[in-house]
Amino acid sequence: MRSSHTGGSPRKSGATSEFKNRRTFLKGSVATVAGIGLAGCSSNGDGNGSNGSGSNGGGDEAEIHVVTGETNQAAKQWFDRMANQFMQETGIAVTMDYSSLSPTERISTLIQTGNTPELATLDTGQAAQLAFRDQLAGVSELVGTFEDEYGGDVPDNVRLQMDGTDYTVPLWTNPTQVWYWSDVYEEYGLESSAALTWEEYQEIAAEINSDDMYGTVVPSATSSLSSFTFWNFLTSNGGSVASRSDGDVQIALDQGDNKARAVETVEYLNELHEYSPRASDFEWGDILQSFVSRNSAHSIYGPRAKLQVINNTPERKGEVRPHFPVHNGTEQFINNGGGWVLLDGAEYKDEARQFIEFTVRQNRLVDFLTSVAPVHNFPTIAEIAEMDEYRNSEFISENFRERDLEIVQESFEKGISWGGETEPYNQYGPSLFTSQELGTLLYNVNISGKDPEQAVSDTAGRLRDVLSNLQE
């Protein structure tokens, strides 16, 4: 994998200024060039329904209420434009609710006050929580409309399906890669191949690791980021968190050969943690900060890692490249998709369906995907990523190499969702992830020094409690 490096120690004492730890990185910068905001989509429906003649006001006129956590400027511009154009075309008003809270918290508050919104944009995990409470309406026919519009299929690995019914229109997905600084690789004589085995990745991290730059980051906290890290590497080792027995979902983490894979994954991430900051309290912004400030050589994330470099140090954007796969026999990482959901208790569901359909037609969605967290919000239909309107859009063509887009697309096509380990889909998967028990597993081993095998067994027990509560 690696060419010979004749420089001796990982870093020469005279070459530190370029890679010094930079603690002055702007913590508020996890945000927004070309709409680089949190992954999300949002707002608006489709329809079989009435045309209505809504206005933002009252009476019995239809009004579609849309909740979204997408609050960056590019997202707001797109949603507001969709709402205005839809109003002009149909006479139906659309009210955008840009929530600073979690969208699910905002929705819960509205439901409790008798003001159930029609639509929201949620990621798969958030949507699953509402689907479990029977608060979402099925949207399978709208997924079909979306597929017909772009001449492709939405793969199972980004769908939220329960008993054969879709509960999201998955407009985007966030596939995972390992991003790295290519100029650092060049300095050490390392090859910039897209594919790496676990062993090769560990060797590279060890080679680069020094007082001036960590070789990688292994988040080791009770957090969703740490859970995300463990689950990615577990899937790349052919392991799984859950399985089915006689149709029933069960925890597989400590069962049979899968336990050996889980323990091996923990041991590997424990060894890799030697070349990482302590990261015992790391959340999503922290791993981006460490990478963008060149405090670490790698970031296990989606393309947002590159978007943050474009936003903060655009002169270095050409030096940020992706690895995929990084694997121990299974070329697979996690995809976390998201898109439209339709609230079952809403008053104007037909009009909302009409709005969803409106937003996916006539390349309106392509406009979203090329302006709001471009490439990080990757198309869920492969044919969209091949369209000239997508590839030749100004932001993508100026900032992403063709080869990098191919690597991102491969990670999407080979990705797996939280519930995609089983057939049929494990509807409890997103909630097992958000429990953060897998993050606690890494904390217990990497920070507290717990025995990996015991830690896996204890984590599996706690996950069984989570699953039992979900199944009640």
CSV table of N, CA, C and O in Angstrom, one decimal, residues 39-40 79 83 103 105 141 174 186 195 209 221 234 257 272 325 388 395 424 445 448:
chain,number,residue,atom,x,y,z
A,39,ALA,N,-27.3,18.0,7.5
A,39,ALA,CA,-27.9,17.3,6.5
A,39,ALA,C,-29.4,17.4,6.6
A,39,ALA,O,-30.0,17.2,7.7
A,40,GLY,N,-30.1,17.7,5.6
A,40,GLY,CA,-31.5,17.7,5.7
A,40,GLY,C,-32.1,18.2,4.4
A,40,GLY,O,-31.5,18.7,3.5
A,79,PHE,N,-36.4,26.4,0.1
A,79,PHE,CA,-37.7,26.2,0.7
A,79,PHE,C,-38.7,27.3,0.4
A,79,PHE,O,-39.9,27.1,0.0
A,83,ALA,N,-42.1,27.2,-1.8
A,83,ALA,CA,-43.4,27.6,-1.2
A,83,ALA,C,-44.1,28.6,-2.1
A,83,ALA,O,-45.3,28.6,-2.4
A,103,PRO,N,-36.2,19.0,14.9
A,103,PRO,CA,-37.5,18.9,14.3
A,103,PRO,C,-38.6,18.0,15.0
A,103,PRO,O,-39.7,18.3,15.0
A,105,GLU,N,-38.8,17.4,18.2
A,105,GLU,CA,-39.3,18.2,19.4
A,105,GLU,C,-40.3,19.2,19.0
A,105,GLU,O,-41.4,19.3,19.6
A,141,GLU,N,-46.4,5.8,-2.7
A,141,GLU,CA,-46.8,6.2,-4.1
A,141,GLU,C,-45.9,7.4,-4.5
A,141,GLU,O,-45.6,7.6,-5.6
A,174,ASN,N,-26.5,10.6,3.3
A,174,ASN,CA,-25.1,11.0,3.7
A,174,ASN,C,-24.2,9.8,3.8
A,174,ASN,O,-24.1,9.2,4.9
A,186,GLU,N,1.6,13.0,0.7
A,186,GLU,CA,2.8,13.2,-0.2
A,186,GLU,C,4.0,13.5,0.6
A,186,GLU,O,5.1,13.0,0.2
A,195,ALA,N,-8.9,2.7,-1.7
A,195,ALA,CA,-9.2,1.6,-0.9
A,195,ALA,C,-8.1,1.3,0.1
A,195,ALA,O,-6.9,1.4,-0.3
A,209,ASN,N,1.3,10.1,12.8
A,209,ASN,CA,1.1,10.6,14.1
A,209,ASN,C,2.3,11.2,14.7
A,209,ASN,O,3.4,10.6,14.7
A,221,ALA,N,-16.7,8.5,23.2
A,221,ALA,CA,-17.6,9.1,24.2
A,221,ALA,C,-19.0,8.5,24.1
A,221,ALA,O,-19.3,7.8,23.1
A,234,LEU,N,-17.7,-1.9,12.5
A,234,LEU,CA,-18.3,-3.2,12.6
A,234,LEU,C,-18.8,-3.7,11.3
A,234,LEU,O,-18.6,-4.9,10.9
A,257,ASP,N,-20.3,-16.1,15.9
A,257,ASP,CA,-19.2,-15.5,15.2
A,257,ASP,C,-19.3,-14.0,15.2
A,257,ASP,O,-18.2,-13.3,15.1
A,272,LEU,N,-6.2,1.8,17.3
A,272,LEU,CA,-6.2,3.0,16.5
A,272,LEU,C,-6.3,4.3,17.4
A,272,LEU,O,-5.7,5.3,17.0
A,325,PRO,N,-13.2,1.8,-0.1
A,325,PRO,CA,-13.6,1.4,1.3
A,325,PRO,C,-12.3,1.4,2.2
A,325,PRO,O,-11.2,1.3,1.7
A,388,ASP,N,-26.1,16.1,-16.2
A,388,ASP,CA,-25.2,17.2,-16.4
A,388,ASP,C,-25.6,18.4,-15.5
A,388,ASP,O,-24.7,19.1,-15.0
A,395,PHE,N,-20.9,24.8,-8.1
A,395,PHE,CA,-20.2,24.5,-6.8
A,395,PHE,C,-19.6,23.1,-6.9
A,395,PHE,O,-18.4,22.9,-6.6
A,424,PRO,N,-36.6,-8.6,6.5
A,424,PRO,CA,-36.8,-7.2,6.1
A,424,PRO,C,-36.2,-6.2,7.0
A,424,PRO,O,-35.5,-6.6,8.0
A,445,VAL,N,-13.9,1.1,26.8
A,445,VAL,CA,-12.7,0.4,26.4
A,445,VAL,C,-11.5,1.4,26.3
A,445,VAL,O,-10.5,1.3,26.9
A,448,SER,N,-11.8,4.1,29.7
A,448,SER,CA,-11.8,3.5,31.1
A,448,SER,C,-11.0,2.2,31.2
A,448,SER,O,-10.9,1.7,32.3
